């Protein structure tokens, strides 16, 4: 979600940012609205299910400390285990944004700045076939926990309309590295990555062949 706040026309110095030292009473602080939105979301986190993740950044917070920001913007990712609960959660976040608008007098605009992702619908029979073929090509360390990943992907949207198999493959590098950490960069084109990629492709091909030959069983 992208949330933007700006000064209402007719308020402040004709809708212009106010001098924070000389005329603070004329300003409408859009950054205050953003900060209040963050505070509201922090309170909301106490009353959501454990699968929820809400994280945001401020993309515009003003131009100078001595000028009341007449425009500020922030972006949030809102995640939940199901689309149904995500829709309810989205409305709660918007209510937090509207509350910040009311408290500051700033004007709120919001929209989705990226496509929204659905939760993955797992097909157990496809998962079993893939697991069998992963073991066949030498990937033995398996976890069946469907909630182990808190990331988001458009594969969830695909799974809502088409039977889908989704599996994450661990790199198993010599050190413990995680996604989005700079330490993983040196392994992106390593023998570990190439080995897992080749084995995964082979397992997918074997699974596709098996499905094509026994489609009536699934």
Coordinates of C-alpha atoms in Angstrom, one line a residue:
X1 CA 0.0 0.0 0.0
X2 CA 1.2 3.5 -0.9
X3 CA -0.1 6.2 1.5
X4 CA 0.4 9.9 0.7
X5 CA -0.4 12.9 2.8
X6 CA -0.4 16.5 1.8
X7 CA -1.7 19.9 3.1
X8 CA -5.3 20.7 2.4
X9 CA -5.9 23.6 0.1
X10 CA -6.9 26.7 2.0
X11 CA -4.9 25.7 5.1
X12 CA -1.5 26.9 6.1
X13 CA 0.1 29.5 3.9
X14 CA -2.3 29.1 1.0
X15 CA -1.4 25.4 0.9
X16 CA 2.3 26.1 1.0
X17 CA 4.6 24.7 3.7
X18 CA 5.0 26.9 6.7
X19 CA 8.2 28.1 8.3
X20 CA 8.6 25.8 11.3
X21 CA 10.2 28.5 13.5
X22 CA 8.4 31.7 12.5
X23 CA 4.9 30.5 11.6
X24 CA 4.4 26.9 12.9
X25 CA 0.7 27.6 13.6
X26 CA 0.1 28.0 9.8
X27 CA 1.5 24.5 8.9
X28 CA -0.1 21.2 8.3
X29 CA 2.5 18.6 8.9
X30 CA 2.1 15.7 6.5
X31 CA 5.1 13.9 8.1
X32 CA 3.2 13.9 11.4
X33 CA 0.4 12.0 9.6
X34 CA 2.9 9.4 8.4
X35 CA 4.4 9.0 11.8
X36 CA 0.9 8.6 13.3
X37 CA 0.1 6.0 10.7
X38 CA 3.2 4.0 11.8
X39 CA 2.2 4.4 15.5
X40 CA -1.3 3.1 14.7
X41 CA 0.0 0.1 12.8
X42 CA 2.4 -0.7 15.7
X43 CA -0.7 -0.8 18.0
X44 CA -2.6 -2.9 15.5
X45 CA 0.2 -5.5 15.6
X46 CA -0.9 -6.5 19.1
X47 CA -4.3 -7.6 17.8
X48 CA -3.6 -9.7 14.7
X49 CA -2.9 -13.4 14.1
X50 CA 0.6 -14.7 14.3
X51 CA 0.9 -15.1 10.6
X52 CA 0.6 -11.4 9.9
X53 CA 3.5 -9.3 8.8
X54 CA 3.3 -5.5 8.3
X55 CA 6.4 -3.5 7.4
X56 CA 6.8 -0.1 5.9
X57 CA 9.2 2.6 4.9
X58 CA 8.9 6.4 4.6
X59 CA 9.7 7.4 0.9
X60 CA 9.2 11.1 1.4
X61 CA 9.5 13.0 4.7
X62 CA 9.9 16.6 3.7
X63 CA 12.6 18.9 2.2
X64 CA 14.2 20.7 5.2
X65 CA 14.0 20.5 9.0
X66 CA 12.9 24.2 9.3
X67 CA 10.0 23.8 6.8
X68 CA 6.8 22.0 7.9
X69 CA 6.5 19.1 5.4
X70 CA 3.4 19.8 3.2
X71 CA 3.9 16.4 1.6
X72 CA 5.0 13.0 2.9
X73 CA 4.6 9.4 1.7
X74 CA 5.2 5.9 2.9
X75 CA 4.9 2.3 1.6
X76 CA 3.8 -0.8 3.4
X77 CA 3.7 -4.5 2.7
X78 CA 0.7 -6.2 4.4
X79 CA 0.9 -10.0 4.6
X80 CA -1.4 -12.6 6.0
X81 CA -1.9 -16.4 5.6
X82 CA -5.1 -16.1 3.7
X83 CA -6.7 -13.6 1.3
X84 CA -9.9 -13.5 3.4
X85 CA -8.0 -12.3 6.5
X86 CA -5.7 -10.0 4.4
X87 CA -8.7 -8.1 3.1
X88 CA -9.9 -7.5 6.7
X89 CA -6.5 -6.5 7.8
X90 CA -6.1 -4.1 4.8
X91 CA -9.2 -2.2 6.0
X92 CA -7.8 -1.9 9.5
X93 CA -4.6 -0.4 8.1
X94 CA -6.6 2.1 6.0
X95 CA -8.5 3.0 9.2
X96 CA -5.2 3.8 10.9
X97 CA -4.3 6.0 7.9
X98 CA -7.6 7.8 8.1
X99 CA -7.2 8.4 11.8
X100 CA -3.8 10.1 11.1
X101 CA -5.6 12.2 8.5
X102 CA -8.2 13.3 11.1
X103 CA -5.6 14.1 13.8
X104 CA -3.4 16.2 11.6
X105 CA -5.7 17.8 9.0
X106 CA -3.5 16.4 6.2
X107 CA -5.3 14.9 3.2
X108 CA -4.8 11.1 2.7
X109 CA -4.5 9.4 -0.7
X110 CA -3.7 5.7 -0.8
X111 CA -3.4 2.9 -3.5
X112 CA -1.8 -0.4 -4.2
X113 CA 1.6 0.4 -5.7
X114 CA 2.1 -3.3 -6.7
X115 CA -0.1 -6.2 -7.6
X116 CA -1.5 -8.0 -4.7
X117 CA -0.7 -11.7 -4.1
X118 CA -3.0 -14.5 -3.0
X119 CA -2.1 -17.3 -0.6
X120 CA -0.8 -20.5 -2.1
X121 CA -3.2 -23.4 -2.4
X122 CA -1.2 -26.6 -1.9
X123 CA -2.1 -29.8 -3.8
X124 CA -0.9 -32.7 -1.6
X125 CA -0.6 -35.1 -4.5
X126 CA 1.6 -32.8 -6.5
X127 CA 3.7 -32.1 -3.4
X128 CA 4.2 -35.8 -2.9
X129 CA 5.3 -36.4 -6.5
X130 CA 7.8 -33.6 -6.3
X131 CA 9.2 -34.7 -3.0
X132 CA 9.7 -38.2 -4.4
X133 CA 11.6 -36.9 -7.4
X134 CA 13.7 -34.4 -5.4
X135 CA 14.9 -37.4 -3.3
X136 CA 15.6 -39.3 -6.5
X137 CA 18.0 -36.6 -7.8
X138 CA 19.8 -36.3 -4.4
X139 CA 17.9 -33.6 -2.4
X140 CA 17.1 -35.5 0.9
X141 CA 16.6 -32.8 3.6
X142 CA 12.8 -32.2 3.5
X143 CA 10.4 -30.1 5.5
X144 CA 6.6 -30.4 5.0
X145 CA 5.8 -27.3 6.9
X146 CA 3.8 -25.2 4.5
X147 CA 4.0 -22.2 6.9
X148 CA 7.8 -22.1 7.0
X149 CA 8.1 -19.3 4.5
X150 CA 6.7 -15.9 5.3
X151 CA 7.4 -14.4 1.8
X152 CA 5.0 -13.6 -0.9
X153 CA 4.8 -14.6 -4.6
X154 CA 2.4 -14.4 -7.5
X155 CA 2.5 -18.2 -7.6
X156 CA -0.3 -17.9 -5.0
X157 CA -2.5 -16.2 -7.6
X158 CA -1.7 -19.0 -10.1
X159 CA -2.6 -21.7 -7.5
X160 CA -6.1 -20.2 -7.1
X161 CA -7.0 -21.1 -10.7
X162 CA -4.6 -24.0 -11.6
X163 CA -3.3 -27.0 -9.6
X164 CA 0.1 -25.8 -8.5
X165 CA 3.1 -27.4 -6.8
X166 CA 5.3 -25.0 -4.8
X167 CA 8.6 -26.0 -3.2
X168 CA 11.5 -23.9 -1.8
X169 CA 15.0 -25.4 -2.2
X170 CA 17.6 -24.6 0.4
X171 CA 21.1 -23.6 -0.9
X172 CA 22.9 -25.5 1.8
X173 CA 25.9 -23.2 1.6
X174 CA 28.8 -23.8 4.1
X175 CA 27.6 -20.7 6.1
X176 CA 24.2 -19.8 7.3
X177 CA 23.0 -17.2 4.9
X178 CA 19.5 -15.8 4.5
X179 CA 17.5 -14.1 1.7
X180 CA 18.1 -10.4 1.4
X181 CA 21.4 -10.5 3.3
X182 CA 24.5 -9.3 1.4
X183 CA 26.4 -12.5 2.4
X184 CA 24.2 -14.5 0.1
X185 CA 25.5 -12.6 -3.0
X186 CA 28.7 -14.6 -3.2
X187 CA 26.7 -17.8 -3.6
X188 CA 24.3 -16.7 -6.3
X189 CA 26.6 -18.0 -9.0
X190 CA 28.4 -20.6 -7.0
X191 CA 28.7 -24.4 -7.4
X192 CA 26.1 -24.8 -4.6
X193 CA 23.5 -22.7 -6.5
X194 CA 24.2 -24.4 -9.9
X195 CA 24.0 -27.9 -8.3
X196 CA 20.7 -27.1 -6.6
X197 CA 19.3 -25.5 -9.8
X198 CA 20.2 -28.5 -12.0
X199 CA 18.8 -31.0 -9.5
X200 CA 15.6 -29.0 -9.1
X201 CA 15.1 -28.7 -12.9
X202 CA 15.6 -32.4 -13.2
X203 CA 13.1 -33.1 -10.4
X204 CA 10.5 -30.9 -12.1
X205 CA 11.0 -32.6 -15.5
X206 CA 10.6 -36.0 -13.9
X207 CA 7.4 -34.9 -12.1
X208 CA 6.0 -33.4 -15.4
X209 CA 6.7 -36.7 -17.2
X210 CA 5.0 -38.7 -14.4
X211 CA 2.0 -36.4 -14.5
X212 CA 1.7 -36.6 -18.2
X213 CA 1.8 -40.4 -18.2
X214 CA -0.6 -40.8 -15.3
X215 CA -2.9 -37.7 -15.5
X216 CA -6.0 -39.8 -14.8
X217 CA -4.7 -40.4 -11.3
X218 CA -4.7 -36.8 -10.2

